[in-house]
Amino acid sequence: MSDARLSSAPLRVLGGFGQAVNAACRYLAPRDAGELAEALARASREGMAVALRGSGRSYGDAALGDLVVDTSGLRDLSFDPATGVATAGPGVTIEQLWREALPHGYWPAVVPGTMAPTLAGCLAANVHGKNAFRAGPTGEHVESFDLLTASGETLRCSPTERPEIFHAAIGGFGALGAFTRVQIRLKKIESGLLRVEPIRGRSLAELFDRFEERLPAADYLVGWIDATASGASLGRGQLHQGNYLSAGEDPEGPASTLRVERQGLPGTIFGVPKGILWRFLRPFMWPPGMRLLNLAKYLAGYLQPAGKSYLQSHVAFAFLLDYVPDWRRAYGRAGFIQFQPFVPKETARETFRELLSLCQREGMPPFLAVLKRHRPDPFLLTHGLDGWSLAMDFPAADRERLWALCHRMSERVLDAGGRFYFAKDAVLRPLDVERAFGRERLGRFFELKRRLDPGGLFQTSLWRRVAPPPPL
Ligand SMILES: Cc1cc2nc3c(=O)[nH]c(=O)nc-3n(C[C@H](O)[C@H](O)[C@H](O)COP(=O)(O)OP(=O)(O)OC[C@H]3O[C@@H](n4cnc5c(N)ncnc54)[C@H](O)[C@@H]3O)c2cc1C
C-alpha cells in the first residue's frame, strides 16, 4: 500500500448490481488479512469512513461509500469432507465453495440466485435461498466467524461465543466490522442432481394455493410471476419444486453427477452464444416488450406436461440468473432496481395483489417478479419472517416516478406488518426502516454499533441513507 493519504487515493466509479445507484469512491483491495487490517487502521487514523465490499452483487448502495475496501481477494479455502465444514477467507465465493465441496458430496446449505457473491457478503446480508422456508438464511449454517473491529481487535463469534455480536453482525451489512474468516457447515447430498417439477398457477390465489400444498414435501420451492398479466390472470405464474435425490435414486450414479464438469451451465441458449444473449433481450426492455416475453414464458409452461418432473443439476436449478451473463446490461444505462418486500403470511396474498395492481395502474409493472416463502430466524436485523417475499425488478429510466411508486408500496407493506431486505434496496427512508424493524431491535443494533465502532468507521451509503435519526 502506498504512503499517500487514503483521501487522495484514485477515485473509482462503483455501482450496485442494478447499476441505478453509482458513486465515485476511493478504492482499496487488500491482498491478505494483514493488508486489510492495515487499511482499516489507516482509514481510522485518517478519519475516513469505510464501506466493505465483496463481489458487489447487492442491488443498491449496500457496498458503496467514501472508501471502499474490497475483501474479495482474500480467498483461502479449506474444506473438511469428514465434517462438511468449510473454513474460508471472506472473499471465497459461493462458486468457489460448491466447486470445492461437490466432489465430496456436499452442497452449500443456502445459496442465493447467483454464485458470484462472497461468503462475507452472504453473511453480511444473511442471504436466503429457494429453500428459505426450510433451511432458513445462511447465518443458521455458520459455525463461527472472526470479526475485525474498528479498534483493530479480532473477535471470534459463534452462536455460543459472543452470541449477541454473532446474531447482529450476520445481517448487519458490514456496519459492525469486517469478517476475516468464516466457518460454515454444508449439506450432505447423495447426487449432483435434483428432481424438479414445474407447477402452473393461473392466478395469484392459485399460485399461493399450489405453493402452500407443495411446501411440506419440497426441499426447494420458488415462484415466477407474470407481473404484466391483469384481471382474472393477475399474479399468474409458475412454481418450480426441487427435491434432493436419496441414496440409490440417481440414475447416472453420484460418481458421475457429483463431478464439477457435470454441473456446467450450457454455452448456448436456443443456439445463441450466452455471452451475447443480453443483446437479444434489449429490444424487449419496455412494458409492451415485457408483456410479450412474460406471456411467452407463461405459455411455454403449457408445453410441459402437468405432474411431470425432470432431473436438473444443482447449478442449473440454483443459478438460473447466471445462465445469461451480463443480463443486467439489457436494462441500458439507467439500470434497474429490485424491491423485495417481506410480508407476514396473514396479509401477504392481499398485499401482493395490491402491489401488482398498483404497479399496473401506474404503468410500471415489474419486468421480473419472484415469490418465495420464509420463516423466522434468530438474527437481529433479519428480513426473515413467517411469511412471503415478492422480489420485483423495475427499470430505473423514470427514476422520480419509480421512487414514488416504491414509497407508496413501502407504505402498503408496512401497514401489512412487513419488512425489507437491504441487499435489494435503493429506496427506503429512515422512517420506513424504523417501522419495519422497530425501535427496540434498532436500539439494540445501535448500542452494539456504539460499543464496537464508536467513531463510525464502518459506514456504507446504505447506512447513511437509512440509519434512522438520531444516528448514533
Ligand atoms: C442475480 C442476483 C440474484 C440474487 N439472489 C439472491 C437470493 O436469492 N437471495 C438473497 O438473499 N440474495 C440474493 N442476491 C443478493 C446477494 O446475494 C447479496 O447482495 C450478497 O450480499 C452479495 O454478496 P457480495 O459478495 O456481492 O457482497 P456486496 O454486495 O459487495 O456487499 C454486501 C454487503 O456485505 C458487506 N460486506 C462485504 N464484505 C464484507 C466483509 N468482509 N465483512 C463484513 N461485511 C462485508 C458490504 O458492506 C455490504 O453491506 C442476489 C443478487 C444478484 C445479483
mmCIF file with all atom_site columns, N, CA and C and ligand atoms in Angstrom, residues 17 36 51-59 62-63 69 71 90 111-114 116-122 124-130 147 173-174 177-180 321-322 327 340 372 383 421 423-424 460 462, ligand 1:
data_model
loop_
_atom_site.group_PDB
_atom_site.id
_atom_site.type_symbol
_atom_site.label_atom_id
_atom_site.label_alt_id
_atom_site.label_comp_id
_atom_site.label_asym_id
_atom_site.label_entity_id
_atom_site.label_seq_id
_atom_site.pdbx_PDB_ins_code
_atom_site.Cartn_x
_atom_site.Cartn_y
_atom_site.Cartn_z
_atom_site.occupancy
_atom_site.B_iso_or_equiv
_atom_site.pdbx_formal_charge
_atom_site.auth_seq_id
_atom_site.auth_comp_id
_atom_site.auth_asym_id
_atom_site.auth_atom_id
_atom_site.pdbx_PDB_model_num
ATOM   1   N N   . PHE A 1 17  ? -25.422 -3.728  -8.065  1.00 0.00 ? 17  PHE A N   1
ATOM   2   C CA  . PHE A 1 17  ? -25.591 -4.640  -9.193  1.00 0.00 ? 17  PHE A CA  1
ATOM   3   C C   . PHE A 1 17  ? -26.597 -4.098  -10.219 1.00 0.00 ? 17  PHE A C   1
ATOM   4   N N   . LEU A 1 36  ? -5.548  -5.919  4.971   1.00 0.00 ? 36  LEU A N   1
ATOM   5   C CA  . LEU A 1 36  ? -6.898  -5.477  5.355   1.00 0.00 ? 36  LEU A CA  1
ATOM   6   C C   . LEU A 1 36  ? -6.833  -4.736  6.695   1.00 0.00 ? 36  LEU A C   1
ATOM   7   N N   . ALA A 1 51  ? -16.544 1.478   3.565   1.00 0.00 ? 51  ALA A N   1
ATOM   8   C CA  . ALA A 1 51  ? -17.629 0.594   3.136   1.00 0.00 ? 51  ALA A CA  1
ATOM   9   C C   . ALA A 1 51  ? -16.978 -0.696  2.657   1.00 0.00 ? 51  ALA A C   1
ATOM   10  N N   . LEU A 1 52  ? -17.282 -1.792  3.338   1.00 0.00 ? 52  LEU A N   1
ATOM   11  C CA  . LEU A 1 52  ? -16.711 -3.073  2.907   1.00 0.00 ? 52  LEU A CA  1
ATOM   12  C C   . LEU A 1 52  ? -17.452 -3.542  1.667   1.00 0.00 ? 52  LEU A C   1
ATOM   13  N N   . ARG A 1 53  ? -16.728 -4.287  0.833   1.00 0.00 ? 53  ARG A N   1
ATOM   14  C CA  . ARG A 1 53  ? -17.344 -4.755  -0.412  1.00 0.00 ? 53  ARG A CA  1
ATOM   15  C C   . ARG A 1 53  ? -16.848 -6.155  -0.731  1.00 0.00 ? 53  ARG A C   1
ATOM   16  N N   . GLY A 1 54  ? -17.761 -6.983  -1.242  1.00 0.00 ? 54  GLY A N   1
ATOM   17  C CA  . GLY A 1 54  ? -17.383 -8.308  -1.710  1.00 0.00 ? 54  GLY A CA  1
ATOM   18  C C   . GLY A 1 54  ? -17.406 -8.305  -3.232  1.00 0.00 ? 54  GLY A C   1
ATOM   19  N N   . SER A 1 55  ? -18.338 -9.067  -3.816  1.00 0.00 ? 55  SER A N   1
ATOM   20  C CA  . SER A 1 55  ? -18.435 -9.121  -5.282  1.00 0.00 ? 55  SER A CA  1
ATOM   21  C C   . SER A 1 55  ? -19.331 -8.023  -5.849  1.00 0.00 ? 55  SER A C   1
ATOM   22  N N   . GLY A 1 56  ? -19.878 -7.167  -4.994  1.00 0.00 ? 56  GLY A N   1
ATOM   23  C CA  . GLY A 1 56  ? -20.721 -6.068  -5.478  1.00 0.00 ? 56  GLY A CA  1
ATOM   24  C C   . GLY A 1 56  ? -22.048 -6.542  -6.049  1.00 0.00 ? 56  GLY A C   1
ATOM   25  N N   . ARG A 1 57  ? -22.585 -7.644  -5.507  1.00 0.00 ? 57  ARG A N   1
ATOM   26  C CA  . ARG A 1 57  ? -23.849 -8.193  -6.055  1.00 0.00 ? 57  ARG A CA  1
ATOM   27  C C   . ARG A 1 57  ? -25.081 -7.671  -5.315  1.00 0.00 ? 57  ARG A C   1
ATOM   28  N N   . SER A 1 58  ? -24.918 -6.807  -4.330  1.00 0.00 ? 58  SER A N   1
ATOM   29  C CA  . SER A 1 58  ? -26.104 -6.163  -3.751  1.00 0.00 ? 58  SER A CA  1
ATOM   30  C C   . SER A 1 58  ? -26.648 -5.204  -4.800  1.00 0.00 ? 58  SER A C   1
ATOM   31  N N   . TYR A 1 59  ? -27.955 -5.135  -4.876  1.00 0.00 ? 59  TYR A N   1
ATOM   32  C CA  . TYR A 1 59  ? -28.550 -4.374  -5.987  1.00 0.00 ? 59  TYR A CA  1
ATOM   33  C C   . TYR A 1 59  ? -28.387 -2.860  -5.845  1.00 0.00 ? 59  TYR A C   1
ATOM   34  N N   . ALA A 1 62  ? -25.517 -0.929  -0.802  1.00 0.00 ? 62  ALA A N   1
ATOM   35  C CA  . ALA A 1 62  ? -25.018 -1.595  0.410   1.00 0.00 ? 62  ALA A CA  1
ATOM   36  C C   . ALA A 1 62  ? -23.505 -1.714  0.437   1.00 0.00 ? 62  ALA A C   1
ATOM   37  N N   . ALA A 1 63  ? -22.844 -1.654  -0.704  1.00 0.00 ? 63  ALA A N   1
ATOM   38  C CA  . ALA A 1 63  ? -21.385 -1.835  -0.733  1.00 0.00 ? 63  ALA A CA  1
ATOM   39  C C   . ALA A 1 63  ? -20.700 -0.622  -1.380  1.00 0.00 ? 63  ALA A C   1
ATOM   40  N N   . VAL A 1 69  ? -13.455 -0.778  0.746   1.00 0.00 ? 69  VAL A N   1
ATOM   41  C CA  . VAL A 1 69  ? -12.407 -1.774  0.985   1.00 0.00 ? 69  VAL A CA  1
ATOM   42  C C   . VAL A 1 69  ? -12.964 -3.134  0.551   1.00 0.00 ? 69  VAL A C   1
ATOM   43  N N   . THR A 1 71  ? -12.907 -6.926  0.000   1.00 0.00 ? 71  THR A N   1
ATOM   44  C CA  . THR A 1 71  ? -12.248 -8.100  0.610   1.00 0.00 ? 71  THR A CA  1
ATOM   45  C C   . THR A 1 71  ? -12.365 -9.348  -0.277  1.00 0.00 ? 71  THR A C   1
ATOM   46  N N   . PRO A 1 90  ? -12.890 -14.208 3.705   1.00 0.00 ? 90  PRO A N   1
ATOM   47  C CA  . PRO A 1 90  ? -14.142 -13.502 3.421   1.00 0.00 ? 90  PRO A CA  1
ATOM   48  C C   . PRO A 1 90  ? -14.466 -13.419 1.932   1.00 0.00 ? 90  PRO A C   1
ATOM   49  N N   . VAL A 1 111 ? -27.970 -21.017 -0.874  1.00 0.00 ? 111 VAL A N   1
ATOM   50  C CA  . VAL A 1 111 ? -27.303 -20.223 -1.920  1.00 0.00 ? 111 VAL A CA  1
ATOM   51  C C   . VAL A 1 111 ? -28.274 -19.186 -2.466  1.00 0.00 ? 111 VAL A C   1
ATOM   52  N N   . PRO A 1 112 ? -27.767 -17.988 -2.796  1.00 0.00 ? 112 PRO A N   1
ATOM   53  C CA  . PRO A 1 112 ? -28.628 -17.012 -3.473  1.00 0.00 ? 112 PRO A CA  1
ATOM   54  C C   . PRO A 1 112 ? -28.759 -17.379 -4.954  1.00 0.00 ? 112 PRO A C   1
ATOM   55  N N   . GLY A 1 113 ? -29.428 -16.536 -5.724  1.00 0.00 ? 113 GLY A N   1
ATOM   56  C CA  . GLY A 1 113 ? -29.721 -16.862 -7.123  1.00 0.00 ? 113 GLY A CA  1
ATOM   57  C C   . GLY A 1 113 ? -28.548 -16.692 -8.069  1.00 0.00 ? 113 GLY A C   1
ATOM   58  N N   . THR A 1 114 ? -27.388 -16.326 -7.566  1.00 0.00 ? 114 THR A N   1
ATOM   59  C CA  . THR A 1 114 ? -26.180 -16.248 -8.373  1.00 0.00 ? 114 THR A CA  1
ATOM   60  C C   . THR A 1 114 ? -25.032 -16.796 -7.541  1.00 0.00 ? 114 THR A C   1
ATOM   61  N N   . ALA A 1 116 ? -21.950 -15.736 -7.706  1.00 0.00 ? 116 ALA A N   1
ATOM   62  C CA  . ALA A 1 116 ? -20.850 -14.766 -7.627  1.00 0.00 ? 116 ALA A CA  1
ATOM   63  C C   . ALA A 1 116 ? -20.588 -14.211 -6.222  1.00 0.00 ? 116 ALA A C   1
ATOM   64  N N   . PRO A 1 117 ? -21.582 -14.104 -5.330  1.00 0.00 ? 117 PRO A N   1
ATOM   65  C CA  . PRO A 1 117 ? -21.321 -13.451 -4.030  1.00 0.00 ? 117 PRO A CA  1
ATOM   66  C C   . PRO A 1 117 ? -20.229 -14.116 -3.210  1.00 0.00 ? 117 PRO A C   1
ATOM   67  N N   . THR A 1 118 ? -19.566 -13.295 -2.390  1.00 0.00 ? 118 THR A N   1
ATOM   68  C CA  . THR A 1 118 ? -18.570 -13.806 -1.449  1.00 0.00 ? 118 THR A CA  1
ATOM   69  C C   . THR A 1 118 ? -19.274 -14.286 -0.176  1.00 0.00 ? 118 THR A C   1
ATOM   70  N N   . LEU A 1 119 ? -18.551 -15.095 0.600   1.00 0.00 ? 119 LEU A N   1
ATOM   71  C CA  . LEU A 1 119 ? -19.138 -15.548 1.874   1.00 0.00 ? 119 LEU A CA  1
ATOM   72  C C   . LEU A 1 119 ? -19.345 -14.377 2.821   1.00 0.00 ? 119 LEU A C   1
ATOM   73  N N   . ALA A 1 120 ? -18.411 -13.413 2.837   1.00 0.00 ? 120 ALA A N   1
ATOM   74  C CA  . ALA A 1 120 ? -18.600 -12.252 3.714   1.00 0.00 ? 120 ALA A CA  1
ATOM   75  C C   . ALA A 1 120 ? -19.860 -11.494 3.307   1.00 0.00 ? 120 ALA A C   1
ATOM   76  N N   . GLY A 1 121 ? -20.062 -11.319 1.999   1.00 0.00 ? 121 GLY A N   1
ATOM   77  C CA  . GLY A 1 121 ? -21.274 -10.646 1.515   1.00 0.00 ? 121 GLY A CA  1
ATOM   78  C C   . GLY A 1 121 ? -22.520 -11.425 1.901   1.00 0.00 ? 121 GLY A C   1
ATOM   79  N N   . CYS A 1 122 ? -22.421 -12.754 1.839   1.00 0.00 ? 122 CYS A N   1
ATOM   80  C CA  . CYS A 1 122 ? -23.587 -13.589 2.188   1.00 0.00 ? 122 CYS A CA  1
ATOM   81  C C   . CYS A 1 122 ? -23.899 -13.501 3.683   1.00 0.00 ? 122 CYS A C   1
ATOM   82  N N   . ALA A 1 124 ? -23.000 -10.881 5.663   1.00 0.00 ? 124 ALA A N   1
ATOM   83  C CA  . ALA A 1 124 ? -23.394 -9.501  5.963   1.00 0.00 ? 124 ALA A CA  1
ATOM   84  C C   . ALA A 1 124 ? -24.857 -9.262  5.604   1.00 0.00 ? 124 ALA A C   1
ATOM   85  N N   . ALA A 1 125 ? -25.316 -9.910  4.517   1.00 0.00 ? 125 ALA A N   1
ATOM   86  C CA  . ALA A 1 125 ? -26.717 -9.738  4.103   1.00 0.00 ? 125 ALA A CA  1
ATOM   87  C C   . ALA A 1 125 ? -27.607 -10.810 4.730   1.00 0.00 ? 125 ALA A C   1
ATOM   88  N N   . ASN A 1 126 ? -26.976 -11.885 5.221   1.00 0.00 ? 126 ASN A N   1
ATOM   89  C CA  . ASN A 1 126 ? -27.707 -13.066 5.694   1.00 0.00 ? 126 ASN A CA  1
ATOM   90  C C   . ASN A 1 126 ? -28.638 -13.580 4.604   1.00 0.00 ? 126 ASN A C   1
ATOM   91  N N   . VAL A 1 127 ? -28.046 -13.992 3.501   1.00 0.00 ? 127 VAL A N   1
ATOM   92  C CA  . VAL A 1 127 ? -28.832 -14.318 2.305   1.00 0.00 ? 127 VAL A CA  1
ATOM   93  C C   . VAL A 1 127 ? -29.716 -15.545 2.521   1.00 0.00 ? 127 VAL A C   1
ATOM   94  N N   . HIS A 1 128 ? -30.755 -15.589 1.744   1.00 0.00 ? 128 HIS A N   1
ATOM   95  C CA  . HIS A 1 128 ? -31.673 -16.737 1.749   1.00 0.00 ? 128 HIS A CA  1
ATOM   96  C C   . HIS A 1 128 ? -31.660 -17.369 0.366   1.00 0.00 ? 128 HIS A C   1
ATOM   97  N N   . GLY A 1 129 ? -32.160 -18.595 0.298   1.00 0.00 ? 129 GLY A N   1
ATOM   98  C CA  . GLY A 1 129 ? -32.257 -19.272 -0.993  1.00 0.00 ? 129 GLY A CA  1
ATOM   99  C C   . GLY A 1 129 ? -33.684 -19.677 -1.293  1.00 0.00 ? 129 GLY A C   1
ATOM   100 N N   . LYS A 1 130 ? -33.823 -20.544 -2.285  1.00 0.00 ? 130 LYS A N   1
ATOM   101 C CA  . LYS A 1 130 ? -35.160 -21.029 -2.669  1.00 0.00 ? 130 LYS A CA  1
ATOM   102 C C   . LYS A 1 130 ? -35.659 -22.050 -1.647  1.00 0.00 ? 130 LYS A C   1
ATOM   103 N N   . LEU A 1 147 ? -14.368 -11.440 13.422  1.00 0.00 ? 147 LEU A N   1
ATOM   104 C CA  . LEU A 1 147 ? -14.784 -10.087 13.046  1.00 0.00 ? 147 LEU A CA  1
ATOM   105 C C   . LEU A 1 147 ? -13.690 -9.112  13.463  1.00 0.00 ? 147 LEU A C   1
ATOM   106 N N   . PHE A 1 173 ? -24.832 -5.980  7.514   1.00 0.00 ? 173 PHE A N   1
ATOM   107 C CA  . PHE A 1 173 ? -24.376 -5.234  6.329   1.00 0.00 ? 173 PHE A CA  1
ATOM   108 C C   . PHE A 1 173 ? -23.074 -4.455  6.569   1.00 0.00 ? 173 PHE A C   1
ATOM   109 N N   . GLY A 1 174 ? -22.134 -5.129  7.234   1.00 0.00 ? 174 GLY A N   1
ATOM   110 C CA  . GLY A 1 174 ? -20.789 -4.559  7.369   1.00 0.00 ? 174 GLY A CA  1
ATOM   111 C C   . GLY A 1 174 ? -20.702 -3.357  8.283   1.00 0.00 ? 174 GLY A C   1
ATOM   112 N N   . GLY A 1 177 ? -18.145 -4.428  11.638  1.00 0.00 ? 177 GLY A N   1
ATOM   113 C CA  . GLY A 1 177 ? -16.753 -4.843  11.466  1.00 0.00 ? 177 GLY A CA  1
ATOM   114 C C   . GLY A 1 177 ? -16.610 -5.675  10.211  1.00 0.00 ? 177 GLY A C   1
ATOM   115 N N   . ALA A 1 178 ? -15.382 -6.131  9.978   1.00 0.00 ? 178 ALA A N   1
ATOM   116 C CA  . ALA A 1 178 ? -15.094 -6.895  8.758   1.00 0.00 ? 178 ALA A CA  1
ATOM   117 C C   . ALA A 1 178 ? -14.940 -8.378  9.093   1.00 0.00 ? 178 ALA A C   1
ATOM   118 N N   . PHE A 1 179 ? -15.695 -9.218  8.400   1.00 0.00 ? 179 PHE A N   1
ATOM   119 C CA  . PHE A 1 179 ? -15.467 -10.657 8.536   1.00 0.00 ? 179 PHE A CA  1
ATOM   120 C C   . PHE A 1 179 ? -14.110 -10.968 7.909   1.00 0.00 ? 179 PHE A C   1
ATOM   121 N N   . THR A 1 180 ? -13.282 -11.691 8.653   1.00 0.00 ? 180 THR A N   1
ATOM   122 C CA  . THR A 1 180 ? -11.969 -12.056 8.096   1.00 0.00 ? 180 THR A CA  1
ATOM   123 C C   . THR A 1 180 ? -11.826 -13.565 7.942   1.00 0.00 ? 180 THR A C   1
ATOM   124 N N   . LEU A 1 321 ? -30.132 -17.243 -12.958 1.00 0.00 ? 321 LEU A N   1
ATOM   125 C CA  . LEU A 1 321 ? -29.785 -15.912 -13.475 1.00 0.00 ? 321 LEU A CA  1
ATOM   126 C C   . LEU A 1 321 ? -28.360 -15.854 -14.009 1.00 0.00 ? 321 LEU A C   1
ATOM   127 N N   . ASP A 1 322 ? -27.546 -16.858 -13.677 1.00 0.00 ? 322 ASP A N   1
ATOM   128 C CA  . ASP A 1 322 ? -26.187 -16.888 -14.226 1.00 0.00 ? 322 ASP A CA  1
ATOM   129 C C   . ASP A 1 322 ? -26.158 -17.470 -15.645 1.00 0.00 ? 322 ASP A C   1
ATOM   130 N N   . TRP A 1 327 ? -26.779 -10.015 -18.086 1.00 0.00 ? 327 TRP A N   1
ATOM   131 C CA  . TRP A 1 327 ? -28.170 -9.726  -18.442 1.00 0.00 ? 327 TRP A CA  1
ATOM   132 C C   . TRP A 1 327 ? -28.593 -8.337  -17.983 1.00 0.00 ? 327 TRP A C   1
ATOM   133 N N   . GLN A 1 340 ? -37.864 -5.761  -2.737  1.00 0.00 ? 340 GLN A N   1
ATOM   134 C CA  . GLN A 1 340 ? -38.317 -7.068  -2.246  1.00 0.00 ? 340 GLN A CA  1
ATOM   135 C C   . GLN A 1 340 ? -38.945 -6.945  -0.864  1.00 0.00 ? 340 GLN A C   1
ATOM   136 N N   . LYS A 1 372 ? -41.283 -16.085 -2.866  1.00 0.00 ? 372 LYS A N   1
ATOM   137 C CA  . LYS A 1 372 ? -40.637 -17.089 -2.000  1.00 0.00 ? 372 LYS A CA  1
ATOM   138 C C   . LYS A 1 372 ? -41.345 -17.141 -0.646  1.00 0.00 ? 372 LYS A C   1
ATOM   139 N N   . HIS A 1 383 ? -34.453 -10.075 7.736   1.00 0.00 ? 383 HIS A N   1
ATOM   140 C CA  . HIS A 1 383 ? -35.611 -9.840  6.868   1.00 0.00 ? 383 HIS A CA  1
ATOM   141 C C   . HIS A 1 383 ? -36.552 -11.048 6.918   1.00 0.00 ? 383 HIS A C   1
ATOM   142 N N   . TYR A 1 421 ? -35.385 -5.887  2.726   1.00 0.00 ? 421 TYR A N   1
ATOM   143 C CA  . TYR A 1 421 ? -34.092 -6.571  2.685   1.00 0.00 ? 421 TYR A CA  1
ATOM   144 C C   . TYR A 1 421 ? -33.093 -5.614  2.053   1.00 0.00 ? 421 TYR A C   1
ATOM   145 N N   . ALA A 1 423 ? -30.154 -5.850  0.945   1.00 0.00 ? 423 ALA A N   1
ATOM   146 C CA  . ALA A 1 423 ? -29.383 -6.266  -0.248  1.00 0.00 ? 423 ALA A CA  1
ATOM   147 C C   . ALA A 1 423 ? -30.126 -5.908  -1.525  1.00 0.00 ? 423 ALA A C   1
ATOM   148 N N   . LYS A 1 424 ? -31.440 -5.722  -1.399  1.00 0.00 ? 424 LYS A N   1
ATOM   149 C CA  . LYS A 1 424 ? -32.276 -5.464  -2.578  1.00 0.00 ? 424 LYS A CA  1
ATOM   150 C C   . LYS A 1 424 ? -32.888 -4.079  -2.522  1.00 0.00 ? 424 LYS A C   1
ATOM   151 N N   . THR A 1 460 ? -21.549 2.569   5.140   1.00 0.00 ? 460 THR A N   1
ATOM   152 C CA  . THR A 1 460 ? -21.832 2.472   3.706   1.00 0.00 ? 460 THR A CA  1
ATOM   153 C C   . THR A 1 460 ? -22.818 3.584   3.317   1.00 0.00 ? 460 THR A C   1
ATOM   154 N N   . LEU A 1 462 ? -25.611 2.936   2.096   1.00 0.00 ? 462 LEU A N   1
ATOM   155 C CA  . LEU A 1 462 ? -26.882 2.417   2.627   1.00 0.00 ? 462 LEU A CA  1
ATOM   156 C C   . LEU A 1 462 ? -27.074 2.879   4.065   1.00 0.00 ? 462 LEU A C   1
HETATM 157 C C1  . LIG B 2 .   ? -28.640 -12.087 -9.747  1.00 0.00 ? 1   LIG B C1  1
HETATM 158 C C2  . LIG B 2 .   ? -28.711 -11.985 -8.254  1.00 0.00 ? 1   LIG B C2  1
HETATM 159 C C3  . LIG B 2 .   ? -29.500 -12.877 -7.551  1.00 0.00 ? 1   LIG B C3  1
HETATM 160 C C4  . LIG B 2 .   ? -29.560 -12.782 -6.155  1.00 0.00 ? 1   LIG B C4  1
HETATM 161 N N1  . LIG B 2 .   ? -30.340 -13.683 -5.481  1.00 0.00 ? 1   LIG B N1  1
HETATM 162 C C5  . LIG B 2 .   ? -30.436 -13.596 -4.139  1.00 0.00 ? 1   LIG B C5  1
HETATM 163 C C6  . LIG B 2 .   ? -31.208 -14.535 -3.416  1.00 0.00 ? 1   LIG B C6  1
HETATM 164 O O1  . LIG B 2 .   ? -31.819 -15.432 -3.981  1.00 0.00 ? 1   LIG B O1  1
HETATM 165 N N2  . LIG B 2 .   ? -31.254 -14.413 -2.059  1.00 0.00 ? 1   LIG B N2  1
HETATM 166 C C7  . LIG B 2 .   ? -30.558 -13.437 -1.399  1.00 0.00 ? 1   LIG B C7  1
HETATM 167 O O2  . LIG B 2 .   ? -30.640 -13.388 -0.164  1.00 0.00 ? 1   LIG B O2  1
HETATM 168 N N3  . LIG B 2 .   ? -29.807 -12.543 -2.056  1.00 0.00 ? 1   LIG B N3  1
HETATM 169 C C8  . LIG B 2 .   ? -29.735 -12.614 -3.409  1.00 0.00 ? 1   LIG B C8  1
HETATM 170 N N4  . LIG B 2 .   ? -28.953 -11.705 -4.089  1.00 0.00 ? 1   LIG B N4  1
HETATM 171 C C9  . LIG B 2 .   ? -28.252 -10.666 -3.318  1.00 0.00 ? 1   LIG B C9  1
HETATM 172 C C10 . LIG B 2 .   ? -26.834 -11.093 -2.922  1.00 0.00 ? 1   LIG B C10 1
HETATM 173 O O3  . LIG B 2 .   ? -26.784 -12.424 -2.543  1.00 0.00 ? 1   LIG B O3  1
HETATM 174 C C11 . LIG B 2 .   ? -26.387 -10.242 -1.726  1.00 0.00 ? 1   LIG B C11 1
HETATM 175 O O4  . LIG B 2 .   ? -26.452 -8.890  -2.060  1.00 0.00 ? 1   LIG B O4  1
HETATM 176 C C12 . LIG B 2 .   ? -24.970 -10.562 -1.233  1.00 0.00 ? 1   LIG B C12 1
HETATM 177 O O5  . LIG B 2 .   ? -24.720 -9.749  -0.103  1.00 0.00 ? 1   LIG B O5  1
HETATM 178 C C13 . LIG B 2 .   ? -23.918 -10.248 -2.303  1.00 0.00 ? 1   LIG B C13 1
HETATM 179 O O6  . LIG B 2 .   ? -22.632 -10.616 -1.840  1.00 0.00 ? 1   LIG B O6  1
HETATM 180 P P1  . LIG B 2 .   ? -21.353 -9.798  -2.342  1.00 0.00 ? 1   LIG B P1  1
HETATM 181 O O7  . LIG B 2 .   ? -20.151 -10.590 -2.034  1.00 0.00 ? 1   LIG B O7  1
HETATM 182 O O8  . LIG B 2 .   ? -21.550 -9.395  -3.748  1.00 0.00 ? 1   LIG B O8  1
HETATM 183 O O9  . LIG B 2 .   ? -21.407 -8.563  -1.368  1.00 0.00 ? 1   LIG B O9  1
HETATM 184 P P2  . LIG B 2 .   ? -21.523 -6.988  -1.682  1.00 0.00 ? 1   LIG B P2  1
HETATM 185 O O10 . LIG B 2 .   ? -22.760 -6.742  -2.464  1.00 0.00 ? 1   LIG B O10 1
HETATM 186 O O11 . LIG B 2 .   ? -20.254 -6.493  -2.241  1.00 0.00 ? 1   LIG B O11 1
HETATM 187 O O12 . LIG B 2 .   ? -21.734 -6.456  -0.196  1.00 0.00 ? 1   LIG B O12 1
HETATM 188 C C14 . LIG B 2 .   ? -22.890 -6.813  0.527   1.00 0.00 ? 1   LIG B C14 1
HETATM 189 C C15 . LIG B 2 .   ? -22.758 -6.351  1.972   1.00 0.00 ? 1   LIG B C15 1
HETATM 190 O O13 . LIG B 2 .   ? -21.723 -7.098  2.581   1.00 0.00 ? 1   LIG B O13 1
HETATM 191 C C16 . LIG B 2 .   ? -20.842 -6.217  3.264   1.00 0.00 ? 1   LIG B C16 1
HETATM 192 N N5  . LIG B 2 .   ? -19.517 -6.845  3.261   1.00 0.00 ? 1   LIG B N5  1
HETATM 193 C C17 . LIG B 2 .   ? -18.770 -7.197  2.192   1.00 0.00 ? 1   LIG B C17 1
HETATM 194 N N6  . LIG B 2 .   ? -17.598 -7.741  2.585   1.00 0.00 ? 1   LIG B N6  1
HETATM 195 C C18 . LIG B 2 .   ? -17.613 -7.743  3.946   1.00 0.00 ? 1   LIG B C18 1
HETATM 196 C C19 . LIG B 2 .   ? -16.709 -8.181  4.951   1.00 0.00 ? 1   LIG B C19 1
HETATM 197 N N7  . LIG B 2 .   ? -15.516 -8.732  4.658   1.00 0.00 ? 1   LIG B N7  1
HETATM 198 N N8  . LIG B 2 .   ? -17.084 -8.064  6.244   1.00 0.00 ? 1   LIG B N8  1
HETATM 199 C C20 . LIG B 2 .   ? -18.275 -7.516  6.600   1.00 0.00 ? 1   LIG B C20 1
HETATM 200 N N9  . LIG B 2 .   ? -19.166 -7.065  5.675   1.00 0.00 ? 1   LIG B N9  1
HETATM 201 C C21 . LIG B 2 .   ? -18.842 -7.187  4.374   1.00 0.00 ? 1   LIG B C21 1
HETATM 202 C C22 . LIG B 2 .   ? -20.905 -4.940  2.451   1.00 0.00 ? 1   LIG B C22 1
HETATM 203 O O14 . LIG B 2 .   ? -20.511 -3.803  3.214   1.00 0.00 ? 1   LIG B O14 1
HETATM 204 C C23 . LIG B 2 .   ? -22.372 -4.891  2.090   1.00 0.00 ? 1   LIG B C23 1
HETATM 205 O O15 . LIG B 2 .   ? -23.127 -4.274  3.100   1.00 0.00 ? 1   LIG B O15 1
HETATM 206 C C24 . LIG B 2 .   ? -28.850 -11.774 -5.470  1.00 0.00 ? 1   LIG B C24 1
HETATM 207 C C25 . LIG B 2 .   ? -28.051 -10.878 -6.186  1.00 0.00 ? 1   LIG B C25 1
HETATM 208 C C26 . LIG B 2 .   ? -27.982 -10.984 -7.567  1.00 0.00 ? 1   LIG B C26 1
HETATM 209 C C27 . LIG B 2 .   ? -27.124 -10.012 -8.321  1.00 0.00 ? 1   LIG B C27 1
#
